[in-house]
mmCIF file of C-alpha atoms in Angstrom:
data_model
loop_
_atom_site.group_PDB
_atom_site.id
_atom_site.type_symbol
_atom_site.label_atom_id
_atom_site.label_comp_id
_atom_site.label_asym_id
_atom_site.label_seq_id
_atom_site.Cartn_x
_atom_site.Cartn_y
_atom_site.Cartn_z
ATOM 1 C CA MET A 1 -23.031 5.823 -1.116
ATOM 2 C CA GLN A 2 -22.427 2.075 -1.053
ATOM 3 C CA GLN A 3 -19.207 0.633 0.277
ATOM 4 C CA VAL A 4 -16.799 -0.653 -2.371
ATOM 5 C CA LYS A 5 -13.777 -2.898 -1.966
ATOM 6 C CA ALA A 6 -10.781 -2.859 -4.282
ATOM 7 C CA GLY A 7 -7.439 -4.522 -4.893
ATOM 8 C CA ILE A 8 -4.663 -2.414 -6.403
ATOM 9 C CA ASP A 9 -1.474 -3.719 -8.005
ATOM 10 C CA ALA A 10 0.998 -0.877 -8.504
ATOM 11 C CA GLY A 11 3.744 -2.296 -10.704
ATOM 12 C CA GLY A 12 6.689 -0.888 -12.572
ATOM 13 C CA THR A 13 4.722 -0.191 -15.753
ATOM 14 C CA LEU A 14 1.001 -0.419 -15.045
ATOM 15 C CA LEU A 15 -1.464 0.292 -12.265
ATOM 16 C CA LYS A 16 -4.083 -2.475 -12.155
ATOM 17 C CA ILE A 17 -7.316 -2.138 -10.187
ATOM 18 C CA VAL A 18 -9.967 -4.748 -9.399
ATOM 19 C CA TYR A 19 -13.027 -3.417 -7.607
ATOM 20 C CA GLN A 20 -16.465 -4.765 -6.761
ATOM 21 C CA GLU A 21 -19.626 -2.767 -7.292
ATOM 22 C CA ASN A 22 -23.200 -4.059 -7.181
ATOM 23 C CA GLY A 23 -21.875 -7.584 -6.707
ATOM 24 C CA ALA A 24 -19.797 -7.567 -9.890
ATOM 25 C CA LYS A 25 -16.014 -7.332 -10.304
ATOM 26 C CA HIS A 26 -14.582 -4.668 -12.583
ATOM 27 C CA TYR A 27 -11.083 -4.478 -14.047
ATOM 28 C CA ARG A 28 -9.213 -1.285 -14.969
ATOM 29 C CA LYS A 29 -5.605 -0.511 -15.801
ATOM 30 C CA TYR A 30 -3.593 2.670 -16.295
ATOM 31 C CA PRO A 31 0.020 3.561 -17.091
ATOM 32 C CA ILE A 32 1.837 3.978 -13.788
ATOM 33 C CA GLY A 33 2.476 7.601 -14.759
ATOM 34 C CA GLU A 34 -1.275 8.218 -14.421
ATOM 35 C CA LEU A 35 -1.326 6.923 -10.834
ATOM 36 C CA ASP A 36 -2.559 10.176 -9.267
ATOM 37 C CA SER A 37 -5.483 10.650 -11.638
ATOM 38 C CA ALA A 38 -6.462 6.957 -11.514
ATOM 39 C CA ILE A 39 -6.556 6.809 -7.720
ATOM 40 C CA SER A 40 -8.339 10.159 -7.544
ATOM 41 C CA TRP A 41 -11.024 8.761 -9.857
ATOM 42 C CA LEU A 42 -11.339 5.630 -7.699
ATOM 43 C CA LYS A 43 -11.706 7.627 -4.475
ATOM 44 C CA MET A 44 -14.238 9.949 -6.091
ATOM 45 C CA MET A 45 -16.219 6.978 -7.395
ATOM 46 C CA ALA A 46 -16.157 5.240 -3.995
ATOM 47 C CA PRO A 47 -15.289 7.492 -1.045
ATOM 48 C CA ASP A 48 -16.088 4.667 1.400
ATOM 49 C CA LEU A 49 -13.465 2.287 0.035
ATOM 50 C CA ASP A 50 -11.884 -0.801 1.567
ATOM 51 C CA VAL A 51 -8.598 -1.403 -0.255
ATOM 52 C CA ALA A 52 -5.686 -3.831 -0.308
ATOM 53 C CA LEU A 53 -2.432 -3.051 -2.077
ATOM 54 C CA THR A 54 0.352 -5.030 -3.704
ATOM 55 C CA GLY A 55 3.199 -4.510 -6.168
ATOM 56 C CA GLY A 56 6.519 -2.721 -6.163
ATOM 57 C CA LYS A 57 5.018 0.761 -5.868
ATOM 58 C CA ALA A 58 2.264 -0.206 -3.413
ATOM 59 C CA HIS A 59 3.979 1.632 -0.563
ATOM 60 C CA ILE A 60 3.785 4.871 -2.563
ATOM 61 C CA VAL A 61 0.050 4.409 -3.106
ATOM 62 C CA GLN A 62 -0.426 3.566 0.566
ATOM 63 C CA GLU A 63 1.491 6.574 1.845
ATOM 64 C CA LYS A 64 -0.171 9.016 -0.531
ATOM 65 C CA PHE A 65 -3.747 7.773 -0.701
ATOM 66 C CA PHE A 66 -4.577 4.848 1.600
ATOM 67 C CA PRO A 67 -2.631 4.982 4.885
ATOM 68 C CA ASP A 68 -4.960 2.332 6.342
ATOM 69 C CA GLY A 69 -4.839 0.127 3.257
ATOM 70 C CA LEU A 70 -3.868 -3.521 3.728
ATOM 71 C CA MET A 71 -0.503 -4.481 2.217
ATOM 72 C CA VAL A 72 -0.390 -7.929 0.583
ATOM 73 C CA PRO A 73 2.904 -9.606 -0.470
ATOM 74 C CA GLU A 74 3.160 -9.481 -4.250
ATOM 75 C CA PHE A 75 3.897 -13.155 -4.853
ATOM 76 C CA GLN A 76 1.035 -14.226 -2.575
ATOM 77 C CA ALA A 77 -1.383 -11.904 -4.360
ATOM 78 C CA THR A 78 -0.256 -13.074 -7.807
ATOM 79 C CA CYS A 79 -0.687 -16.781 -7.060
ATOM 80 C CA GLU A 80 -4.018 -16.422 -5.267
ATOM 81 C CA GLY A 81 -5.387 -14.251 -8.059
ATOM 82 C CA ALA A 82 -4.256 -16.744 -10.681
ATOM 83 C CA ARG A 83 -5.877 -19.646 -8.825
ATOM 84 C CA LEU A 84 -9.195 -17.790 -8.718
ATOM 85 C CA LEU A 85 -9.064 -16.996 -12.439
ATOM 86 C CA LEU A 86 -8.328 -20.654 -13.177
ATOM 87 C CA LEU A 87 -11.420 -21.661 -11.203
ATOM 88 C CA GLU A 88 -13.562 -19.017 -12.906
ATOM 89 C CA GLU A 89 -12.459 -20.325 -16.303
ATOM 90 C CA GLY A 90 -13.231 -23.915 -15.280
ATOM 91 C CA LYS A 91 -9.599 -25.040 -15.415
ATOM 92 C CA LYS A 92 -8.839 -27.465 -12.598
ATOM 93 C CA LEU A 93 -5.146 -28.273 -12.316
ATOM 94 C CA ASP A 94 -4.686 -31.161 -9.875
ATOM 95 C CA ALA A 95 -0.953 -31.623 -10.273
ATOM 96 C CA PRO A 96 1.638 -28.984 -9.299
ATOM 97 C CA PHE A 97 1.934 -26.299 -11.966
ATOM 98 C CA ILE A 98 4.034 -23.240 -12.711
ATOM 99 C CA ILE A 99 2.818 -19.663 -13.048
ATOM 100 C CA VAL A 100 4.947 -17.510 -15.339
ATOM 101 C CA ASN A 101 4.281 -13.825 -14.748
ATOM 102 C CA VAL A 102 5.528 -11.862 -17.762
ATOM 103 C CA GLY A 103 5.464 -8.286 -16.497
ATOM 104 C CA THR A 104 8.177 -5.644 -16.646
ATOM 105 C CA GLY A 105 10.475 -8.562 -15.825
ATOM 106 C CA THR A 106 9.446 -12.202 -15.503
ATOM 107 C CA SER A 107 8.994 -14.369 -12.421
ATOM 108 C CA TRP A 108 8.203 -18.053 -12.000
ATOM 109 C CA HIS A 109 6.058 -19.485 -9.190
ATOM 110 C CA LEU A 110 5.499 -23.129 -8.285
ATOM 111 C CA VAL A 111 1.944 -23.826 -7.097
ATOM 112 C CA ASN A 112 1.228 -27.091 -5.290
ATOM 113 C CA GLY A 113 -2.231 -27.210 -3.748
ATOM 114 C CA GLU A 114 -2.473 -24.350 -1.267
ATOM 115 C CA LYS A 115 1.284 -23.831 -1.257
ATOM 116 C CA TYR A 116 3.256 -21.631 -3.592
ATOM 117 C CA GLU A 117 6.795 -20.352 -3.871
ATOM 118 C CA ARG A 118 8.779 -18.140 -6.197
ATOM 119 C CA ILE A 119 11.384 -20.320 -7.853
ATOM 120 C CA LEU A 120 12.981 -18.113 -10.505
ATOM 121 C CA GLY A 121 13.210 -14.586 -11.858
ATOM 122 C CA SER A 122 14.590 -12.833 -14.940
ATOM 123 C CA GLY A 123 15.039 -9.250 -16.091
ATOM 124 C CA MET A 124 13.747 -10.311 -19.512
ATOM 125 C CA GLY A 125 10.158 -9.167 -20.017
ATOM 126 C CA GLY A 126 7.984 -6.243 -21.017
ATOM 127 C CA GLY A 127 10.556 -3.719 -19.890
ATOM 128 C CA THR A 128 12.988 -5.309 -22.341
ATOM 129 C CA PHE A 129 10.367 -5.179 -25.100
ATOM 130 C CA MET A 130 9.752 -1.465 -24.495
ATOM 131 C CA GLY A 131 13.331 -0.387 -23.801
ATOM 132 C CA LEU A 132 15.087 -2.241 -26.599
ATOM 133 C CA GLY A 133 12.100 -1.610 -28.857
ATOM 134 C CA ALA A 134 12.681 2.111 -28.529
ATOM 135 C CA LEU A 135 16.377 1.681 -29.301
ATOM 136 C CA VAL A 136 15.879 -0.423 -32.434
ATOM 137 C CA THR A 137 12.919 1.481 -33.935
ATOM 138 C CA ASN A 138 13.070 5.064 -32.604
ATOM 139 C CA GLU A 139 9.424 4.605 -31.623
ATOM 140 C CA ALA A 140 8.023 4.819 -28.099
ATOM 141 C CA ASN A 141 4.568 3.245 -28.239
ATOM 142 C CA TYR A 142 3.588 -0.236 -27.028
ATOM 143 C CA GLU A 143 0.819 -0.682 -29.596
ATOM 144 C CA LYS A 144 3.217 0.315 -32.378
ATOM 145 C CA PHE A 145 5.799 -2.168 -31.121
ATOM 146 C CA THR A 146 3.320 -5.079 -31.089
ATOM 147 C CA GLU A 147 2.047 -4.106 -34.539
ATOM 148 C CA LEU A 148 5.583 -4.051 -35.940
ATOM 149 C CA ALA A 149 6.512 -7.348 -34.269
ATOM 150 C CA ALA A 150 3.482 -9.104 -35.752
ATOM 151 C CA SER A 151 4.381 -7.974 -39.281
ATOM 152 C CA GLY A 152 8.151 -8.592 -39.169
ATOM 153 C CA GLN A 153 10.329 -11.594 -39.999
ATOM 154 C CA LYS A 154 12.739 -12.709 -37.277
ATOM 155 C CA GLY A 155 14.773 -14.644 -39.863
ATOM 156 C CA ASN A 156 15.924 -11.383 -41.410
ATOM 157 C CA LEU A 157 17.913 -10.702 -38.236
ATOM 158 C CA ASP A 158 18.255 -13.967 -36.308
ATOM 159 C CA LEU A 159 20.675 -16.619 -37.467
ATOM 160 C CA LEU A 160 18.518 -19.756 -37.578
ATOM 161 C CA VAL A 161 19.633 -23.356 -37.290
ATOM 162 C CA LYS A 162 18.666 -23.951 -40.931
ATOM 163 C CA ASP A 163 20.917 -21.047 -41.993
ATOM 164 C CA ILE A 164 23.906 -22.897 -40.577
ATOM 165 C CA TYR A 165 23.097 -26.314 -42.034
ATOM 166 C CA GLU A 166 21.707 -24.944 -45.322
ATOM 167 C CA SER A 167 21.043 -27.993 -47.513
ATOM 168 C CA ASP A 168 22.059 -30.532 -44.853
ATOM 169 C CA GLN A 169 19.563 -32.068 -42.451
ATOM 170 C CA ALA A 170 19.615 -30.150 -39.184
ATOM 171 C CA PRO A 171 19.700 -32.258 -35.994
ATOM 172 C CA ILE A 172 17.009 -30.031 -34.413
ATOM 173 C CA ASN A 173 14.158 -27.861 -35.703
ATOM 174 C CA GLY A 174 15.646 -25.592 -38.348
ATOM 175 C CA ASP A 175 13.475 -22.632 -37.379
ATOM 176 C CA LEU A 176 15.024 -22.430 -33.925
ATOM 177 C CA THR A 177 17.443 -19.590 -33.268
ATOM 178 C CA ALA A 178 21.151 -20.313 -33.368
ATOM 179 C CA ALA A 179 22.104 -16.711 -32.513
ATOM 180 C CA ASN A 180 19.819 -13.766 -31.809
ATOM 181 C CA PHE A 181 20.339 -10.689 -34.026
ATOM 182 C CA ALA A 182 23.416 -12.295 -35.613
ATOM 183 C CA LYS A 183 22.555 -11.038 -39.133
ATOM 184 C CA GLY A 184 22.420 -7.440 -37.987
ATOM 185 C CA LEU A 185 25.497 -6.367 -39.963
ATOM 186 C CA SER A 186 25.056 -8.545 -43.038
ATOM 187 C CA VAL A 187 21.374 -8.605 -44.033
ATOM 188 C CA LYS A 188 18.951 -5.772 -44.751
ATOM 189 C CA HIS A 189 16.234 -5.546 -42.115
ATOM 190 C CA SER A 190 13.307 -3.316 -41.183
ATOM 191 C CA PRO A 191 12.025 -1.991 -37.855
ATOM 192 C CA ALA A 192 9.336 -4.673 -38.039
ATOM 193 C CA ASP A 193 12.007 -7.375 -38.419
ATOM 194 C CA ARG A 194 13.858 -5.970 -35.399
ATOM 195 C CA MET A 195 10.732 -6.094 -33.255
ATOM 196 C CA ALA A 196 9.920 -9.627 -34.427
ATOM 197 C CA ALA A 197 13.452 -10.725 -33.498
ATOM 198 C CA LEU A 198 13.183 -8.948 -30.152
ATOM 199 C CA ALA A 199 9.850 -10.599 -29.313
ATOM 200 C CA ASN A 200 11.339 -13.946 -30.300
ATOM 201 C CA MET A 201 14.414 -13.420 -28.099
ATOM 202 C CA ILE A 202 12.200 -12.652 -25.101
ATOM 203 C CA ALA A 203 9.951 -15.644 -25.805
ATOM 204 C CA GLU A 204 12.885 -18.020 -26.256
ATOM 205 C CA THR A 205 14.527 -16.891 -23.032
ATOM 206 C CA ILE A 206 11.285 -17.344 -21.100
ATOM 207 C CA MET A 207 10.762 -20.708 -22.790
ATOM 208 C CA LEU A 208 14.223 -22.013 -21.885
ATOM 209 C CA LEU A 209 13.904 -20.954 -18.246
ATOM 210 C CA THR A 210 10.405 -22.430 -18.076
ATOM 211 C CA LEU A 211 11.654 -25.720 -19.512
ATOM 212 C CA GLN A 212 14.366 -25.948 -16.856
ATOM 213 C CA ALA A 213 11.930 -25.111 -14.049
ATOM 214 C CA ALA A 214 9.374 -27.619 -15.352
ATOM 215 C CA ALA A 215 11.995 -30.373 -15.560
ATOM 216 C CA ILE A 216 13.314 -29.731 -12.045
ATOM 217 C CA HIS A 217 9.846 -29.676 -10.484
ATOM 218 C CA LYS A 218 8.316 -32.364 -12.763
ATOM 219 C CA VAL A 219 5.572 -30.074 -14.038
ATOM 220 C CA LYS A 220 3.626 -30.372 -17.297
ATOM 221 C CA GLU A 221 1.223 -27.415 -17.029
ATOM 222 C CA VAL A 222 2.316 -23.781 -17.266
ATOM 223 C CA VAL A 223 0.020 -20.809 -16.640
ATOM 224 C CA PHE A 224 1.093 -17.572 -18.338
ATOM 225 C CA ILE A 225 -0.050 -14.234 -16.930
ATOM 226 C CA GLY A 226 1.194 -10.666 -16.978
ATOM 227 C CA SER A 227 0.822 -7.306 -18.650
ATOM 228 C CA SER A 228 3.375 -8.005 -21.387
ATOM 229 C CA LEU A 229 1.016 -10.497 -23.035
ATOM 230 C CA ILE A 230 -1.716 -7.858 -23.498
ATOM 231 C CA ASP A 231 -2.472 -7.359 -27.216
ATOM 232 C CA ASN A 232 0.864 -8.963 -28.082
ATOM 233 C CA PRO A 233 -0.131 -11.863 -30.362
ATOM 234 C CA LEU A 234 3.395 -12.613 -31.570
ATOM 235 C CA LEU A 235 4.868 -12.990 -28.073
ATOM 236 C CA LYS A 236 1.879 -15.018 -26.888
ATOM 237 C CA GLY A 237 1.803 -17.195 -30.006
ATOM 238 C CA THR A 238 5.550 -17.819 -29.933
ATOM 239 C CA LEU A 239 5.401 -18.882 -26.284
ATOM 240 C CA ASN A 240 2.503 -21.202 -27.045
ATOM 241 C CA ASN A 241 4.343 -22.767 -30.005
ATOM 242 C CA TYR A 242 7.474 -23.370 -27.950
ATOM 243 C CA MET A 243 5.479 -24.924 -25.092
ATOM 244 C CA THR A 244 3.761 -27.285 -27.552
ATOM 245 C CA MET A 245 7.139 -28.185 -29.035
ATOM 246 C CA LEU A 246 8.348 -29.092 -25.548
ATOM 247 C CA SER A 247 5.216 -31.143 -24.704
ATOM 248 C CA LEU A 248 4.138 -28.653 -22.033
ATOM 249 C CA GLU A 249 0.571 -27.372 -21.776
ATOM 250 C CA ALA A 250 0.388 -23.577 -21.921
ATOM 251 C CA ILE A 251 -2.614 -21.830 -20.369
ATOM 252 C CA PHE A 252 -3.162 -18.126 -21.000
ATOM 253 C CA LEU A 253 -5.640 -16.608 -18.563
ATOM 254 C CA LYS A 254 -8.149 -13.981 -19.597
ATOM 255 C CA ASN A 255 -7.479 -10.945 -17.397
ATOM 256 C CA GLY A 256 -4.205 -12.586 -16.376
ATOM 257 C CA GLU A 257 -2.538 -9.194 -15.997
ATOM 258 C CA TYR A 258 -4.852 -8.554 -13.039
ATOM 259 C CA CYS A 259 -3.763 -11.539 -10.932
ATOM 260 C CA GLY A 260 -1.916 -9.382 -8.414
ATOM 261 C CA ALA A 261 -4.765 -6.897 -8.071
ATOM 262 C CA LEU A 262 -7.269 -9.741 -7.830
ATOM 263 C CA GLY A 263 -5.221 -11.489 -5.143
ATOM 264 C CA ALA A 264 -5.094 -8.234 -3.177
ATOM 265 C CA PHE A 265 -8.843 -7.816 -3.673
ATOM 266 C CA LEU A 266 -9.412 -11.265 -2.127
ATOM 267 C CA SER A 267 -7.593 -10.133 1.007
ATOM 268 C CA VAL A 268 -9.994 -7.243 1.715
#
């Protein structure tokens, strides 16, 4: 049996695994509730396994399955994994740039050459999308939420700038939100509209915090990663539109949700 090395990112929502076999990297993810079966599969597939761990639940995985596993700080793993993915995609960012990790919550990291630091954090993220999504739709499925969001109209719930100015010329883009969910008691709306408004609220909050961070640190390039962007075209597209509006370059990495696991993998 050949020796295999792996990086594991045990987060609040997902378990992400990057492992190397026959010289090639493989990516797998599971709901965190399937942790036991996922790790059991990995150990069965590669009994002679070198592993590094990161993420909020990494200590649980270490204690239960890999007592000799290397622990890697989450922010270090995230930034190093993102830098490798940028190189693999041929994207060379010479100037300082910001990594926005949209996971269960959202964190911002400033990368400057070989240095990186966490500069900001917010509770707004995928956990918000799932939790509030369940409350406003009575559903409990991520794929259903993203499907609803993509088909809804945020303007049926959000009070937009153009709603306030009506026929007058608005001083800013009329499609921007003046107040999230402000039409909730006055206008008929569907579950799809609620999810579209929710995705927009999350995107706008992330956008505003990103704009402030970019201005403070004089950054023009923003790299978006994280599990909450998986198969979520509305959230991803809205973020991209806002970044363009603000004259910031948005980069969405393929396999960006695996940055933490990949950074851990590099430490093996």
